[in-house]
Coordinates of N, CA and C in Angstrom, one line a residue:
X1 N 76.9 89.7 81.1 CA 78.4 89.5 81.4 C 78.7 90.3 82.6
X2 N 79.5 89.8 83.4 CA 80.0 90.3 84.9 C 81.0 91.6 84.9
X3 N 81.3 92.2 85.5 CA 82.2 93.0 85.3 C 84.0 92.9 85.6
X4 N 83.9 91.4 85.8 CA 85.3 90.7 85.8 C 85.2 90.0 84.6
X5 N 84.2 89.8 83.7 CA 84.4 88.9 82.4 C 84.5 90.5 81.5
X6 N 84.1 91.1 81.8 CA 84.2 92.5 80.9 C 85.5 92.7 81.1
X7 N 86.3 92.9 82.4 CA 87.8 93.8 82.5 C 88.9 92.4 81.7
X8 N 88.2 91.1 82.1 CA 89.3 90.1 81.7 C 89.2 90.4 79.6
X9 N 88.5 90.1 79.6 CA 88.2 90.9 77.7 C 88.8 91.6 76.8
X10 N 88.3 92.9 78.1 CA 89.3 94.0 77.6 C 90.5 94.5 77.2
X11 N 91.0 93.3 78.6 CA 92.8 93.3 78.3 C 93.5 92.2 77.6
X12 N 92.6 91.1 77.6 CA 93.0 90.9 76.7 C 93.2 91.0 75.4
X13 N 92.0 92.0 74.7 CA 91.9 92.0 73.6 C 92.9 93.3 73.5
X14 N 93.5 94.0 74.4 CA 94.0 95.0 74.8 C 95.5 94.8 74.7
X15 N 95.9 93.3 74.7 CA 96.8 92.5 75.6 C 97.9 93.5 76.6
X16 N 96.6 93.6 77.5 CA 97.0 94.5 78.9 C 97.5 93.4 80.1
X17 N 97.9 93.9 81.0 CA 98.4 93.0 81.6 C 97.9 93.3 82.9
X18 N 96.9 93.1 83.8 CA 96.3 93.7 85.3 C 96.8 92.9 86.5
X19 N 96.7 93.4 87.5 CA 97.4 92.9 88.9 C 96.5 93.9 90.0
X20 N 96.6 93.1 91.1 CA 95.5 93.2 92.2 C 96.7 93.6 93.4
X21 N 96.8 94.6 94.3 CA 97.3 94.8 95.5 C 96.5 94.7 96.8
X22 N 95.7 94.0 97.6 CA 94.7 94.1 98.3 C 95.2 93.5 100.0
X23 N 94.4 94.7 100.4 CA 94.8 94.1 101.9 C 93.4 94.1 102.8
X24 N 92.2 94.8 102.7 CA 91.2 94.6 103.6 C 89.8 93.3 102.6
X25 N 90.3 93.5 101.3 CA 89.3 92.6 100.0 C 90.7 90.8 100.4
X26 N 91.2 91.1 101.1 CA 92.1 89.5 101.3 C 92.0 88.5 100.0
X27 N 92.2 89.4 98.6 CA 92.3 88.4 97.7 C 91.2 88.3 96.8
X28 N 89.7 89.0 97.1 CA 88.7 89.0 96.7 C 89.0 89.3 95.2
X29 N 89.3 90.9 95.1 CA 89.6 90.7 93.9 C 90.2 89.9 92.5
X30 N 91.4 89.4 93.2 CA 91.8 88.3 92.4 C 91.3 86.9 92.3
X31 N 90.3 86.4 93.3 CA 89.3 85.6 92.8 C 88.7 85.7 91.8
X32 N 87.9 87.3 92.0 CA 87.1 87.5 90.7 C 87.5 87.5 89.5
X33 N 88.4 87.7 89.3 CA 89.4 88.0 88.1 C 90.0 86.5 87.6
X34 N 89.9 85.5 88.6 CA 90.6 84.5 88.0 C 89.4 83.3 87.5
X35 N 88.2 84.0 88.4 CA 87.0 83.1 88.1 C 86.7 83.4 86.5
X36 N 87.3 83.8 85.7 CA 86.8 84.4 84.1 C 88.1 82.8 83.4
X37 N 87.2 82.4 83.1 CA 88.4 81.6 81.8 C 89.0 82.3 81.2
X38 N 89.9 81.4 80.6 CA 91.3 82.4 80.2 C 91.9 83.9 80.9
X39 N 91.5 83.7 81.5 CA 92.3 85.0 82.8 C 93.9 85.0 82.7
X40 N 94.1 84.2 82.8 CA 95.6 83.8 83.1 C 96.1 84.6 81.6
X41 N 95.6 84.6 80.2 CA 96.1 85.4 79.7 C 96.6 86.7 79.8
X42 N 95.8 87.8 80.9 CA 95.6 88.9 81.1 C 96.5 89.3 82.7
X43 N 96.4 88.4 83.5 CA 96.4 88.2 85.0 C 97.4 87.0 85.2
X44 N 99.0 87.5 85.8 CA 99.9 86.5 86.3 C 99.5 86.2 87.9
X45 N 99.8 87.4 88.4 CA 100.0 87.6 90.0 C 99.3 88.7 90.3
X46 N 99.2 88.4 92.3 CA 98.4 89.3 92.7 C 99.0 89.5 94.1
X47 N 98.6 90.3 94.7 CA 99.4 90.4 95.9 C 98.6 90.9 97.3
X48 N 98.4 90.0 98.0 CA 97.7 90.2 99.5 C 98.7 90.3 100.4
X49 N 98.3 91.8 100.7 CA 99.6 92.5 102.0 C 98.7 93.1 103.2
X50 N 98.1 91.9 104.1 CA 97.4 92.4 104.8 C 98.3 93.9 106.2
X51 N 99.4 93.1 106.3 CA 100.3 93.7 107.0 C 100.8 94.7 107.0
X52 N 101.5 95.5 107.7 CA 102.1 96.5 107.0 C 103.5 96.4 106.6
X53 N 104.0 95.1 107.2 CA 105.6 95.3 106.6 C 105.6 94.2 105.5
X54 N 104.1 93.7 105.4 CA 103.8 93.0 103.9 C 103.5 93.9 102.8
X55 N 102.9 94.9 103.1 CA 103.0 96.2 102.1 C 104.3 96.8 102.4
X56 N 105.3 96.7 102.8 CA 106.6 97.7 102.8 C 107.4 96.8 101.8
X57 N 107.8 95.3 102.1 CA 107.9 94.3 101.5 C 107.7 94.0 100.3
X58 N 106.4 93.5 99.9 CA 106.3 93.4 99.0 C 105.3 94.5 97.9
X59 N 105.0 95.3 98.4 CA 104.5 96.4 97.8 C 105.5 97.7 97.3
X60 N 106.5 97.7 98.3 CA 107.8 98.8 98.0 C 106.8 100.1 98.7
X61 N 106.2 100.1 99.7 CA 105.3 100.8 100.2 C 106.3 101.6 101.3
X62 N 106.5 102.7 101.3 CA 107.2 103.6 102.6 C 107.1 103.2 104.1
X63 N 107.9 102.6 105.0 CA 107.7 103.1 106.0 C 107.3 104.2 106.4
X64 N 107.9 105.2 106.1 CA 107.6 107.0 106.3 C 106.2 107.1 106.2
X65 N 105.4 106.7 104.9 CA 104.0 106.3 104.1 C 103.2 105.9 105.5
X66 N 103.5 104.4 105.9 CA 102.9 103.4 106.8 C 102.8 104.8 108.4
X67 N 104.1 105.1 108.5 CA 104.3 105.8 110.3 C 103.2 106.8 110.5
X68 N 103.5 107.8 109.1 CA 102.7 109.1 109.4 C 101.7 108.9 108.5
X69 N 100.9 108.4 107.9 CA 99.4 108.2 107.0 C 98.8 107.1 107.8
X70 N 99.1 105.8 108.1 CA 98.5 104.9 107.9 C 98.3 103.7 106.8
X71 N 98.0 102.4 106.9 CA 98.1 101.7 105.5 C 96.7 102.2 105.5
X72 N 96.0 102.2 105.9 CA 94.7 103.0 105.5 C 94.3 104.5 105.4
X73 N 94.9 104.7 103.5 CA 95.2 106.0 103.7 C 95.6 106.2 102.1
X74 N 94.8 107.6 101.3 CA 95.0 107.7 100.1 C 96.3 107.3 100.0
X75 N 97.4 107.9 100.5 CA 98.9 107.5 100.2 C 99.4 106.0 100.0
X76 N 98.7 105.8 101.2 CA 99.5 103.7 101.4 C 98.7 103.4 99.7
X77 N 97.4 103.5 99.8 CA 96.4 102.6 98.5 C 97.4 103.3 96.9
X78 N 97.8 104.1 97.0 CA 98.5 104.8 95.9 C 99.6 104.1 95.8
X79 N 100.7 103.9 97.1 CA 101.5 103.1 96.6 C 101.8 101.2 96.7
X80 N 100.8 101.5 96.8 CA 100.6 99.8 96.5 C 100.1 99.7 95.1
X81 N 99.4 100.8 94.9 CA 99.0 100.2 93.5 C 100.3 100.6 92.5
X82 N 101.0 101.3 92.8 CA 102.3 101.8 91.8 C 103.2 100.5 92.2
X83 N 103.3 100.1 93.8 CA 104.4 99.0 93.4 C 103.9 97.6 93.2
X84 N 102.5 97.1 93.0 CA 102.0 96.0 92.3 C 102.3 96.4 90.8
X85 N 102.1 97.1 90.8 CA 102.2 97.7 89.0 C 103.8 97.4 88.7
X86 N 104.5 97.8 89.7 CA 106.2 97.8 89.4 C 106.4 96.2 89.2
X87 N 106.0 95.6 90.4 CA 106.7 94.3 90.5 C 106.1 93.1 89.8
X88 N 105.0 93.5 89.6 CA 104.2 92.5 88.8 C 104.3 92.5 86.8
X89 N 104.9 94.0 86.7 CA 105.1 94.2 85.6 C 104.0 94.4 85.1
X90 N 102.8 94.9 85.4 CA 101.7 94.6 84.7 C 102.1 96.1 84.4
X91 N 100.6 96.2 83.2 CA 99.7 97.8 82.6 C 98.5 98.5 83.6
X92 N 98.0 97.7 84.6 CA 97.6 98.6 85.6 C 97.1 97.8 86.5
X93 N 97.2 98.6 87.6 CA 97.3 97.2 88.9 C 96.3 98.1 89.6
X94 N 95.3 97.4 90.8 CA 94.4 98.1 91.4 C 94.8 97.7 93.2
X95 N 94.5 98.8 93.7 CA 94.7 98.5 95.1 C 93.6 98.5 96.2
X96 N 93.5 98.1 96.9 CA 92.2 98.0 98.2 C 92.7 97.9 99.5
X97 N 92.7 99.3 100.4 CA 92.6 99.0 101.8 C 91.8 99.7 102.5
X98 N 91.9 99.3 103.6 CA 90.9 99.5 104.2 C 90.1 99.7 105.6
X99 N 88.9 99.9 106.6 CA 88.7 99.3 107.4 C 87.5 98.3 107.0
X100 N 86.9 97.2 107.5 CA 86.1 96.1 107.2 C 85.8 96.1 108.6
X101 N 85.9 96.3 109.5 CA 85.4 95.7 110.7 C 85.3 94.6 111.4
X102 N 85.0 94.1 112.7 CA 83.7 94.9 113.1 C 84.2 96.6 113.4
X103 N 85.6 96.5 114.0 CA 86.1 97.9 114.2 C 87.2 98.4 113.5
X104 N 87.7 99.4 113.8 CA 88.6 99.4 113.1 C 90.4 99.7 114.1
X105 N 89.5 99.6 115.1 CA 91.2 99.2 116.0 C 92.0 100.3 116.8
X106 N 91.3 101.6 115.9 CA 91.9 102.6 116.2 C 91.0 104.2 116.3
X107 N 89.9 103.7 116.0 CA 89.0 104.7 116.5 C 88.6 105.4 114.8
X108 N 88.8 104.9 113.5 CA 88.6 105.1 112.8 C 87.6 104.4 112.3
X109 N 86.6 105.1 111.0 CA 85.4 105.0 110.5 C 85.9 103.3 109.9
X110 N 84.7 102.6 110.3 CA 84.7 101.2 109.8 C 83.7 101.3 108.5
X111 N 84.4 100.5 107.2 CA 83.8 101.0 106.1 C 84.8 101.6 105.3
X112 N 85.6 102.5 105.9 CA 86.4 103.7 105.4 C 87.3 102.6 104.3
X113 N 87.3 102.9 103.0 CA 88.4 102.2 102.2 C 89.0 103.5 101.3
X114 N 90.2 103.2 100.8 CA 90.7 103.8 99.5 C 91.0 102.7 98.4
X115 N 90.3 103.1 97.7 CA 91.1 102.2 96.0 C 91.9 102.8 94.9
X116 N 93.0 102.0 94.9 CA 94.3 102.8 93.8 C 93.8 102.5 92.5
X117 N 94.4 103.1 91.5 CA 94.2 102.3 90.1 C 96.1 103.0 89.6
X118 N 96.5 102.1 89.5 CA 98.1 102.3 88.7 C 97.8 102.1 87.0
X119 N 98.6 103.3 86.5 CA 98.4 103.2 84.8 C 99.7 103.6 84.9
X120 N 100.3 103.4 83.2 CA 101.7 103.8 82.9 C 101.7 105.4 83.3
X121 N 100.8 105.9 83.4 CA 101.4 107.4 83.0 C 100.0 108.5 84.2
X122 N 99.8 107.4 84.9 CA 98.9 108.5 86.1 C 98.7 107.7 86.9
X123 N 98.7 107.7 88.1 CA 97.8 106.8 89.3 C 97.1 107.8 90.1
X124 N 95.6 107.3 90.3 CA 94.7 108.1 90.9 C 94.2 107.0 92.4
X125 N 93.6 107.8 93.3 CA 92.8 106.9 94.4 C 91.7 107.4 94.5
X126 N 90.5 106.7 95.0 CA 89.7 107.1 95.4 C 89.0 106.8 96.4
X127 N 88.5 107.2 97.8 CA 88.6 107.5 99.1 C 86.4 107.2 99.3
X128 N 86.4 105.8 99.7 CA 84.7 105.1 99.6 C 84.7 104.7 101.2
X129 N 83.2 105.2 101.6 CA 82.8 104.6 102.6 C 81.7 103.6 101.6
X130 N 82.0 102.5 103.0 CA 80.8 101.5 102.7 C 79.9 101.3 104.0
X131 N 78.5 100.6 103.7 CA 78.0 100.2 104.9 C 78.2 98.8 105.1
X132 N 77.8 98.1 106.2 CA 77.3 96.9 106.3 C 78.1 95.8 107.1
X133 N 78.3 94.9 107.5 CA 78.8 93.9 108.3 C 80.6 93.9 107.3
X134 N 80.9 93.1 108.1 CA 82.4 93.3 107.5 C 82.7 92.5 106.3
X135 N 82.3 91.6 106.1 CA 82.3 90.9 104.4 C 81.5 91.2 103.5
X136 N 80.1 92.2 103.7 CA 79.6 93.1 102.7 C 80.5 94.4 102.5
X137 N 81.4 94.6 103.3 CA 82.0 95.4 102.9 C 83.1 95.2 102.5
X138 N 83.5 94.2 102.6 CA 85.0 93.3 101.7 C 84.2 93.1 100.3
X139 N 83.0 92.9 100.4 CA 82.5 92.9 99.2 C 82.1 93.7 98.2
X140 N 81.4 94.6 99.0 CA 81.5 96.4 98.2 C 82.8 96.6 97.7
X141 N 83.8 96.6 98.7 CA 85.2 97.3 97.9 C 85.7 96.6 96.8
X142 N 85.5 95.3 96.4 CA 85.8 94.7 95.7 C 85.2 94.8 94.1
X143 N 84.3 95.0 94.5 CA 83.1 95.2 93.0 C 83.2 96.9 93.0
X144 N 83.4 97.7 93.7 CA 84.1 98.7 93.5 C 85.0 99.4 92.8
X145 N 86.4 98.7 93.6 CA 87.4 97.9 92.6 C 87.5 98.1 91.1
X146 N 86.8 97.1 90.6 CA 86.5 96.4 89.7 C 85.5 97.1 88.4
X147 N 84.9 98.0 89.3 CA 84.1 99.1 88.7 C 84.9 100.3 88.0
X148 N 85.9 100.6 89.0 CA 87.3 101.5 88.4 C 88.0 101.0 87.5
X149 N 88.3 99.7 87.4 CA 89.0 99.2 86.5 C 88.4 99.1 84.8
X150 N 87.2 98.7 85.3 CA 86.5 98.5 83.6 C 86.4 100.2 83.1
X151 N 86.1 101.3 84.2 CA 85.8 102.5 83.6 C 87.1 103.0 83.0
X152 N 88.2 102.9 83.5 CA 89.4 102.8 82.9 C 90.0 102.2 81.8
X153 N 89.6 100.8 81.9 CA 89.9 100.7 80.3 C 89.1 100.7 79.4
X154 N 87.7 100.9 79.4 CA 86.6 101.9 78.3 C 86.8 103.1 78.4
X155 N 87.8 104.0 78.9 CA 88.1 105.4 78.2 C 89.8 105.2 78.0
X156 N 89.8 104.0 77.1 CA 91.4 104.0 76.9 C 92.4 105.1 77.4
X157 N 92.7 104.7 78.8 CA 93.2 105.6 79.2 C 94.7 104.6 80.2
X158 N 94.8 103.7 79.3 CA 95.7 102.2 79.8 C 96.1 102.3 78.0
X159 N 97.8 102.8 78.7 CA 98.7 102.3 77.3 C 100.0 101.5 77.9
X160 N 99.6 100.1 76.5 CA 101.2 99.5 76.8 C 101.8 100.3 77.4
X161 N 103.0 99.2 77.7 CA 104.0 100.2 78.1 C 105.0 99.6 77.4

């Protein structure tokens, strides 16, 4: 079993409700998650903000956040995952940004991602370099991702809300 047929499972049997905030994975995640039958039980919406006034928009993400951190930056990945979580209404929503390369535009580590995990009652990030061309690393962060999410809800640590 995959580790998107394991998270889609979970919540459902959980009847959790997950949501995806992604801007350097452009959606990856939420393929994976939709590739599981019956997903749609568990999984409404998802939200690809490659932008930054697509994360201010529709993430509820700070300007203030974006000026002084960057969208690539524990803070931005934190609040994307709290306002996917807000807006989507879900029980825990995951975030992904990033750099992917080939560069990163601005003289920062290409690879460099942060991943959010939003829960009712904590949100945590966690700060991953990857190696490899730029879609091995859209694809590391993804299965990444996805690796936080299942460890999450096998230490029931995702309550209704």
């Amino acid at each position: 079993m995959t580790t998107e047929e394991r998270i889609v499972h979970l919540c459902i049997d959980r009847k959790l409700k997950i949501t995806c905030a992604e801007s350097c994975t452009g959606g990856l995640l939420a393929a994976r998650l939709v590739s599981v039958a019956g997903a749609s039980e568990c999984f409404e919406r998802s939200f690809v903000t490659y932008s930054d006034m697509a994360k201010h928009e529709e993430l509820l993400v700070s300007l203030d956040t974006l000026s002084k951190w960057t969208a690539v930056s524990e803070q931005a990945a934190r609040e994307m995952a709290m306002g996917a979580r807000k807006r989507a209404r879900a029980d825990i929503a995951l975030s992904v940004t990033g750099y992917a390369g080939p560069d990163s535009g601005n003289g920062e580590t290409v690879g460099l991602v942060y991943i959010g995990c939003a829960e009712p009652d904590r949100v945590f990030v966690k700060r991953q370099l990857f190696l490899g061309e730029r879609n091995e690393i859209r694809e590391q962060a993804a299965e990444r991702a996805l690796e936080i999410a299942e460890k999450v809800l096998l230490k029931e640590t995702v309550k209704k809300c």
